[in-house]
mmCIF file of C-alpha atoms in Angstrom:
data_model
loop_
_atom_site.group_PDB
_atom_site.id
_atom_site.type_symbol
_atom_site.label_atom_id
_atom_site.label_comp_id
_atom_site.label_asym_id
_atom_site.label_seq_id
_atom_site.Cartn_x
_atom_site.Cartn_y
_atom_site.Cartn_z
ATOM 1 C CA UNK A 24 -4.851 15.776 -6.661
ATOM 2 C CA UNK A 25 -3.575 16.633 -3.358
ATOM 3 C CA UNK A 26 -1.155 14.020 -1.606
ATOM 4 C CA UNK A 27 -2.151 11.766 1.452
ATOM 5 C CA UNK A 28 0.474 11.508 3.983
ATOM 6 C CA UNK A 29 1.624 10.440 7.277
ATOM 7 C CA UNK A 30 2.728 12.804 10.283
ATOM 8 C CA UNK A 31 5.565 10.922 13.212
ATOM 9 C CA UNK A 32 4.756 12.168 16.662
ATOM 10 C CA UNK A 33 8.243 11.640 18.894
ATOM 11 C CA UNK A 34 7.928 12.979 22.072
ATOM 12 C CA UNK A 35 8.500 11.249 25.923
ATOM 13 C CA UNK A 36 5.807 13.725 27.342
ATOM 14 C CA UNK A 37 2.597 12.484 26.901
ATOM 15 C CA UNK A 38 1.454 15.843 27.566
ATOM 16 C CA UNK A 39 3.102 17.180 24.839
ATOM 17 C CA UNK A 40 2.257 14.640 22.369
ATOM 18 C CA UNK A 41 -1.454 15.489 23.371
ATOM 19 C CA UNK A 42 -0.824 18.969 22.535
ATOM 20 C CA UNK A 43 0.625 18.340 18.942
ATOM 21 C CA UNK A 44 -2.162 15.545 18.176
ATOM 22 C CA UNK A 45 -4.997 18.619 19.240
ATOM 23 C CA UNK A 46 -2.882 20.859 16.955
ATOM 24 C CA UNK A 47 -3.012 17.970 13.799
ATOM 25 C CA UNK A 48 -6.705 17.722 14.558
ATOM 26 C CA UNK A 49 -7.550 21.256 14.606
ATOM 27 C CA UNK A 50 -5.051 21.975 11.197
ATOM 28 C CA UNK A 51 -7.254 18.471 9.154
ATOM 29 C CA UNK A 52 -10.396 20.100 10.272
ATOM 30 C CA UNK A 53 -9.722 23.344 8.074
ATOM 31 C CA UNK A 54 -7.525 21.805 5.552
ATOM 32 C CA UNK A 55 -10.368 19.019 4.505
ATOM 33 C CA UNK A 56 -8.926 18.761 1.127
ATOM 34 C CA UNK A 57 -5.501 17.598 2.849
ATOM 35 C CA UNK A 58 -5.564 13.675 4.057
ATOM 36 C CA UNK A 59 -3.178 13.594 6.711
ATOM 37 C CA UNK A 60 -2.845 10.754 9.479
ATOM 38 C CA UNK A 61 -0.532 10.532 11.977
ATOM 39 C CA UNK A 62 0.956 7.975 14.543
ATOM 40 C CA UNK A 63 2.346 8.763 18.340
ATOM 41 C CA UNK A 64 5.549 7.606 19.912
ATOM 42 C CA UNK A 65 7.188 7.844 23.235
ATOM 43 C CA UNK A 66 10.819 7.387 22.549
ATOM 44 C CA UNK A 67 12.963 7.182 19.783
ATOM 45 C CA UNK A 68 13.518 3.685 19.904
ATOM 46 C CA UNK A 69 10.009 3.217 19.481
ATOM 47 C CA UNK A 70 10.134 5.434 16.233
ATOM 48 C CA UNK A 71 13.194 3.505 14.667
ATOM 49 C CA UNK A 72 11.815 0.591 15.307
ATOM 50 C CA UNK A 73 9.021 0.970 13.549
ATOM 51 C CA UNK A 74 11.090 2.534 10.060
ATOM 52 C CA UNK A 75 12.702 -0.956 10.819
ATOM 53 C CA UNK A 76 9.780 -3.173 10.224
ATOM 54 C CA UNK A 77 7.796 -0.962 7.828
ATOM 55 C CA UNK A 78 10.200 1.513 6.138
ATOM 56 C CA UNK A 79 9.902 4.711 4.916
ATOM 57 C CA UNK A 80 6.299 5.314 5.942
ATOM 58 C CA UNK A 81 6.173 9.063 7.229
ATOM 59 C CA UNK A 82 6.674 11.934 5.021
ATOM 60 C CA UNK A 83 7.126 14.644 8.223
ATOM 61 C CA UNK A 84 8.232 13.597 11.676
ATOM 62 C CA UNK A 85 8.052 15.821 14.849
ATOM 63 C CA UNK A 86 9.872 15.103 17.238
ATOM 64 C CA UNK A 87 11.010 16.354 21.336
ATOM 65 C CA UNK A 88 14.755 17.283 21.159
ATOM 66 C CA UNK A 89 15.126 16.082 24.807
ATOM 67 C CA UNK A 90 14.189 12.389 25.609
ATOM 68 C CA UNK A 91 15.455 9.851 27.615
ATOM 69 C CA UNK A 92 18.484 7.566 25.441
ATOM 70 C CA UNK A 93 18.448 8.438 22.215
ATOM 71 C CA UNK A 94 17.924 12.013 21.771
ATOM 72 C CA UNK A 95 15.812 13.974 18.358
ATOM 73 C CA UNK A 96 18.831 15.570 16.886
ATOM 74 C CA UNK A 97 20.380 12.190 17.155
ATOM 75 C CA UNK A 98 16.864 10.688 15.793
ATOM 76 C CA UNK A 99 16.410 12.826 13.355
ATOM 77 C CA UNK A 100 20.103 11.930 12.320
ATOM 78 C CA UNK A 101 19.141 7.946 11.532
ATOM 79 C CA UNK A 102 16.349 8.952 9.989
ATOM 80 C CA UNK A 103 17.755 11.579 7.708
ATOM 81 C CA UNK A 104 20.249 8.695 6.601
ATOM 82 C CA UNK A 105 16.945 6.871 5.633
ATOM 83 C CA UNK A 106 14.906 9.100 4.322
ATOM 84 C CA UNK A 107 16.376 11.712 2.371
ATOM 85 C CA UNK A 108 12.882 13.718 1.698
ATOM 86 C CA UNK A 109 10.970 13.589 5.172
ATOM 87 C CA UNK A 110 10.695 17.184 6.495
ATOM 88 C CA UNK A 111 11.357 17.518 10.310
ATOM 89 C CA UNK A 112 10.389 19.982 12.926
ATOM 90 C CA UNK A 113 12.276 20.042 16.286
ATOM 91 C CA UNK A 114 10.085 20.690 19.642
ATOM 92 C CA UNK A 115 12.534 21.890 22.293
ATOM 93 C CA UNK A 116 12.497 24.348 25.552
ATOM 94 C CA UNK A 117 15.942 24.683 24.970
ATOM 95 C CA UNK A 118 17.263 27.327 22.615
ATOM 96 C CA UNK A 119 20.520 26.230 22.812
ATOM 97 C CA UNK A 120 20.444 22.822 20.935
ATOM 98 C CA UNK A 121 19.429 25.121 17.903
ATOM 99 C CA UNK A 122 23.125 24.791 16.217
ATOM 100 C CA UNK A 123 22.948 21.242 16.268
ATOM 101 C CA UNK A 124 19.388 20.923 15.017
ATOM 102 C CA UNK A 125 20.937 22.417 11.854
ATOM 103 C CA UNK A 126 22.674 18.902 10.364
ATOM 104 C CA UNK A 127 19.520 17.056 9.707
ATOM 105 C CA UNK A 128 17.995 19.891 8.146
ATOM 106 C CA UNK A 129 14.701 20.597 9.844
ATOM 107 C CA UNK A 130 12.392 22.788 8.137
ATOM 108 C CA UNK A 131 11.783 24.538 11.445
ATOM 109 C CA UNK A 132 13.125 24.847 15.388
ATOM 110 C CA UNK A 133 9.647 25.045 17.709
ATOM 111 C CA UNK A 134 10.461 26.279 21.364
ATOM 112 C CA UNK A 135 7.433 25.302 23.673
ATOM 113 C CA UNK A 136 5.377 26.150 23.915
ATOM 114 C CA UNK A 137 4.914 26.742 19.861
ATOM 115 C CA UNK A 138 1.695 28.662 19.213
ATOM 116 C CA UNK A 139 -1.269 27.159 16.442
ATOM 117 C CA UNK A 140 -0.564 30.081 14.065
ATOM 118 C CA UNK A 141 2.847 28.499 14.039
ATOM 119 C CA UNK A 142 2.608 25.190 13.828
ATOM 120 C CA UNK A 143 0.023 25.550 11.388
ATOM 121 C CA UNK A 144 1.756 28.069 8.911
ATOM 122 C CA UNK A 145 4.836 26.004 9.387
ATOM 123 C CA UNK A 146 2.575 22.524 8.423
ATOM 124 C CA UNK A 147 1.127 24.480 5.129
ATOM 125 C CA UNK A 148 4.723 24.735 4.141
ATOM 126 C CA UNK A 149 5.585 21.230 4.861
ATOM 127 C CA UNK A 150 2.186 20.288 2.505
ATOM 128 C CA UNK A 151 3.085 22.307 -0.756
ATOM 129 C CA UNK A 152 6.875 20.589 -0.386
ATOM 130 C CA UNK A 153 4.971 17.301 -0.236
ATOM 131 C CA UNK A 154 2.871 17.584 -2.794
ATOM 132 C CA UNK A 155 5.309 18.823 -4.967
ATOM 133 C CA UNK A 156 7.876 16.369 -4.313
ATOM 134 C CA UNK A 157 8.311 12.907 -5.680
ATOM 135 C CA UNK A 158 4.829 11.091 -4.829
ATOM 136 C CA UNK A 159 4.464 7.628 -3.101
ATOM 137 C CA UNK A 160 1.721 5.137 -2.720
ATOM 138 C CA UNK A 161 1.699 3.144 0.411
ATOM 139 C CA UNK A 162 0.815 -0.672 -0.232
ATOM 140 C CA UNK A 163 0.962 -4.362 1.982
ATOM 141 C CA UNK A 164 3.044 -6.844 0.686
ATOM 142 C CA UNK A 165 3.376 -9.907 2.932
ATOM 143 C CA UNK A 166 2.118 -8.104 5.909
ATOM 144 C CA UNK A 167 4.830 -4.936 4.939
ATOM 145 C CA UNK A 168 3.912 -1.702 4.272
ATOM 146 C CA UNK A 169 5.726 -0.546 1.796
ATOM 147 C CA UNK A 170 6.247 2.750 -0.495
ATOM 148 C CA UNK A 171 6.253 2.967 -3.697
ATOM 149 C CA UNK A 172 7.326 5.492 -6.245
ATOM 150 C CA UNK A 173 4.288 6.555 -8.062
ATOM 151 C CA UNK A 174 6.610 8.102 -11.422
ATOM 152 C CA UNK A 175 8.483 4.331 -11.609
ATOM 153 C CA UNK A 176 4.712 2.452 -11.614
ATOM 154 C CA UNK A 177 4.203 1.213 -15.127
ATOM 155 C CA UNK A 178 1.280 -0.138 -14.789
ATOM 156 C CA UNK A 179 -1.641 -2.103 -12.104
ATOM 157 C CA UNK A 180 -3.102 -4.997 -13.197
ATOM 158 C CA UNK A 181 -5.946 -7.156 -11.175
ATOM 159 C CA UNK A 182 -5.353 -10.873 -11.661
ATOM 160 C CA UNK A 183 -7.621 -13.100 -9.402
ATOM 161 C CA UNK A 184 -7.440 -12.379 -6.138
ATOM 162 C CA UNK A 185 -4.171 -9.783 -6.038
ATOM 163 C CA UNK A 186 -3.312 -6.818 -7.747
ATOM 164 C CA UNK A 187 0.022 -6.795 -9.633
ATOM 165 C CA UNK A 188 1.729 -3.611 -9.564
ATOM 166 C CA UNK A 189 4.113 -3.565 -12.543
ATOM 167 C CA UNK A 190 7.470 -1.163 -11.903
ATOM 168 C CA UNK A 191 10.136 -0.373 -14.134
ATOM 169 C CA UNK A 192 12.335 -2.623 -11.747
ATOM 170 C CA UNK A 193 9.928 -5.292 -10.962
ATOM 171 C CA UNK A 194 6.427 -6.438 -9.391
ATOM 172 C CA UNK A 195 5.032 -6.004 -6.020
ATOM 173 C CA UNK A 196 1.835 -8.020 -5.519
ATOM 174 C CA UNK A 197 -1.090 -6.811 -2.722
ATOM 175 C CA UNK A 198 -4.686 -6.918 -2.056
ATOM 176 C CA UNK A 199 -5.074 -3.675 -2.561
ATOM 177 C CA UNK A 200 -8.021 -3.433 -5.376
ATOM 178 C CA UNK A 201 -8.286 -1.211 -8.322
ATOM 179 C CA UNK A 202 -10.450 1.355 -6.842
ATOM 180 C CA UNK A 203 -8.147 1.976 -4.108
ATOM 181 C CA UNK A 204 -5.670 2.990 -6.508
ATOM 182 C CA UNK A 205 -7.857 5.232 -8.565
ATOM 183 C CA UNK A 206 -8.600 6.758 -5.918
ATOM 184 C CA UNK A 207 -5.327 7.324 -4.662
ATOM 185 C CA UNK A 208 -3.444 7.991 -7.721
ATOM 186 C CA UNK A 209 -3.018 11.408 -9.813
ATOM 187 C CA UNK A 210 -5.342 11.437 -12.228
ATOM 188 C CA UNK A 211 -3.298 13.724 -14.612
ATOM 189 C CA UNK A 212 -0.351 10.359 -14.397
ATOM 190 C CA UNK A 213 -3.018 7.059 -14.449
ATOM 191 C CA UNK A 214 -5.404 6.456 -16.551
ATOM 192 C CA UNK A 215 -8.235 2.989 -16.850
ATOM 193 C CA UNK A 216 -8.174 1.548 -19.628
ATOM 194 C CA UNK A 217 -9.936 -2.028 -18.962
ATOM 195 C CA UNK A 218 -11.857 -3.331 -15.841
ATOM 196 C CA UNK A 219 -8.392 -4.905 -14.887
ATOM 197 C CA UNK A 220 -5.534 -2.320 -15.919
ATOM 198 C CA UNK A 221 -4.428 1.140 -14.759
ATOM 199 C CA UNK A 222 -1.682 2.386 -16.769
ATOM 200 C CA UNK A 223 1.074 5.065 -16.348
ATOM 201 C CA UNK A 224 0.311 7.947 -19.185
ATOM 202 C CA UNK A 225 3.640 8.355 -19.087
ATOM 203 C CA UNK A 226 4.406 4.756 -20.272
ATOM 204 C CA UNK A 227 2.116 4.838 -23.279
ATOM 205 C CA UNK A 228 3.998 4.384 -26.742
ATOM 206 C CA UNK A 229 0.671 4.216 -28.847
ATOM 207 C CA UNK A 230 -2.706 4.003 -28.464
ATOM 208 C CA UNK A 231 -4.857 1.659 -30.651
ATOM 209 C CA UNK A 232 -8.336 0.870 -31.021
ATOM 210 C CA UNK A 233 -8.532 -2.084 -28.563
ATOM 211 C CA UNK A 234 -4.743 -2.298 -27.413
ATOM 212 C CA UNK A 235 -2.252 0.019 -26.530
ATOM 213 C CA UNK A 236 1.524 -0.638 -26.135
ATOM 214 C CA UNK A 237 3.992 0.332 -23.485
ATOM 215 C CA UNK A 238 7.241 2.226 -24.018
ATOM 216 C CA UNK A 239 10.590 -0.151 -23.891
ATOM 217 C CA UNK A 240 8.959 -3.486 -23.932
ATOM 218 C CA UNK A 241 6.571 -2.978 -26.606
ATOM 219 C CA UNK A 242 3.881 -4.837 -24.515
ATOM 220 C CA UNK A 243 0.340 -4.421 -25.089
ATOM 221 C CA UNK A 244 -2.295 -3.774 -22.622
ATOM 222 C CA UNK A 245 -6.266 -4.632 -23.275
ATOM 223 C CA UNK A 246 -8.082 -1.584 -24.159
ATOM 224 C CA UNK A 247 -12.262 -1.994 -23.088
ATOM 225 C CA UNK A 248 -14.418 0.169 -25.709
ATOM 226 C CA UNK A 249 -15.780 2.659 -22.864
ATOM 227 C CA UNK A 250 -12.558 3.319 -21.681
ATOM 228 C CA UNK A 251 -11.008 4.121 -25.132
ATOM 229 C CA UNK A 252 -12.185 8.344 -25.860
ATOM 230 C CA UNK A 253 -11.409 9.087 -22.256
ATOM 231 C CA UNK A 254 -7.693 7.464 -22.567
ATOM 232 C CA UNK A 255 -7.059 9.462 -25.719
ATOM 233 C CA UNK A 256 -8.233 12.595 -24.652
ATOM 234 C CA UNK A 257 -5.898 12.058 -21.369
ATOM 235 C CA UNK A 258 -3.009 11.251 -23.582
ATOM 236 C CA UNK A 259 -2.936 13.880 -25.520
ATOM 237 C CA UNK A 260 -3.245 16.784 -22.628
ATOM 238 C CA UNK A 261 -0.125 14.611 -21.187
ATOM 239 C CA UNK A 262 1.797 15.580 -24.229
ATOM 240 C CA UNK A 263 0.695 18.796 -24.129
ATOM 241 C CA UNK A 264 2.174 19.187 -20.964
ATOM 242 C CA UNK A 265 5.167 17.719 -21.482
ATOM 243 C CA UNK A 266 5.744 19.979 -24.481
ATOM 244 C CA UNK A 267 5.525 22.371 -22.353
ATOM 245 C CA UNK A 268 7.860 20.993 -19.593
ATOM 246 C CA UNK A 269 4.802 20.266 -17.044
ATOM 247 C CA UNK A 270 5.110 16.507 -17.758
ATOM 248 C CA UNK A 271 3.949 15.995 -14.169
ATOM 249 C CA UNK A 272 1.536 18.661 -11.949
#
């Protein structure tokens, strides 16, 4: 299942932010198997500001190299020290700030005007590192949107009006419902197995008829009678793959 993510827009031109938001449009429209949204800002204070009230929530920032105040090298700097996986692309119609473009590690250096081929060859790149990097699921937790790593869920559970997300270091609590989630999770990692629990394969210790119990804890989880053949048949092609050191695709 292909990742959804979230594209930063940093530039002070509006002109040129127009330019890269026709570019994103144009890439989603033949890439319709890709979810990708994407957020505008004019300044780099504007961009920090929002990692400070919402966190890690973009997976690829572009961003202008010269703005007013803080510049992107210097941007793309903070945010490196934040975010160790986002991939970064510099716009610039400088050449000369290429040297120190190299420190926060940008997957590519885009003089202006960069053409669609590009941009969008470039973008393909940044999706197949995405996807195949460590996934996250974005939730709201007391009006914060977090990020969540999807390999250190355990499992989801629906209790009254929330939905409990159970981690291997705790429990975040949203109203996010169950079919959001199945939607948005890898189907080859999370399985159903009642009308109120999605569990991590990876977590599974045993499977019985109507329970099954978790690794560590030895807690067991409900297991509804429709949902039983389809969780067995997903376990086992899990450890297939992990016997064959494909544990996640």
């Amino acid at each position: 299942m292909a990742k959804s993510f979230k594209i930063a827009i940093c530039d002070d031109e509006d002109e040129c932010v127009v330019h890269i938001e026709r570019y994103l449009e144009k890439f989603i429209c033949s890439n319709k198997t890709q979810e990708i949204k994407w957020e505008s800002f004019y300044s780099a204070e504007e961009l920090l500001d929002n990692y400070e009230q919402n966190g890690k929530e973009f997976e690829v920032l572009i961003t202008d190299i010269e703005m007013k105040q803080l510049n992107g090298v210097d941007l793309a700097n903070r945010i490196r020290s934040i975010d160790k996986n986002i991939v970064i692309f510099f716009l610039t119609s400088h050449t000369e700030y290429a040297i120190q473009c190299f420190r926060p590690e940008p997957m590519n250096f885009w003089v202006k005007p960069v053409s669609y081929d590009i941009f969008a060859e470039d973008l393909c790149r940044a999706v197949q590192r995405i996807n195949k990097a460590v996934r996250y699921i974005s939730i709201v937790e007391e009006r914060h949107t977090i990020r969540l790593n999807i390999e250190n869920i355990v499992y989801i559970e629906k209790e009254e009006r929330k939905t409990l997300i159970h981690m291997i270091n705790g429990v975040h609590k949203t109203n996010k419902l169950l079919s959001q989630f199945e939607d948005e999770l890898p189907t080859e990692m999370f399985v159903r197995i009642y009308q109120s629990y999605i569990v991590n394969i990876a977590f599974v210790k045993l499977i019985k008829e109507k329970y099954v119990i978790l690794k560590d804890t030895e807690q067991s989880l409900d297991v509804g009678r429709t949902y039983v053949e389809n969780l067995k048949h997903r376990f086992i092609e899990y450890k297939e793959r992990k016997a064959f050191g494909n544990e996640y695709l």
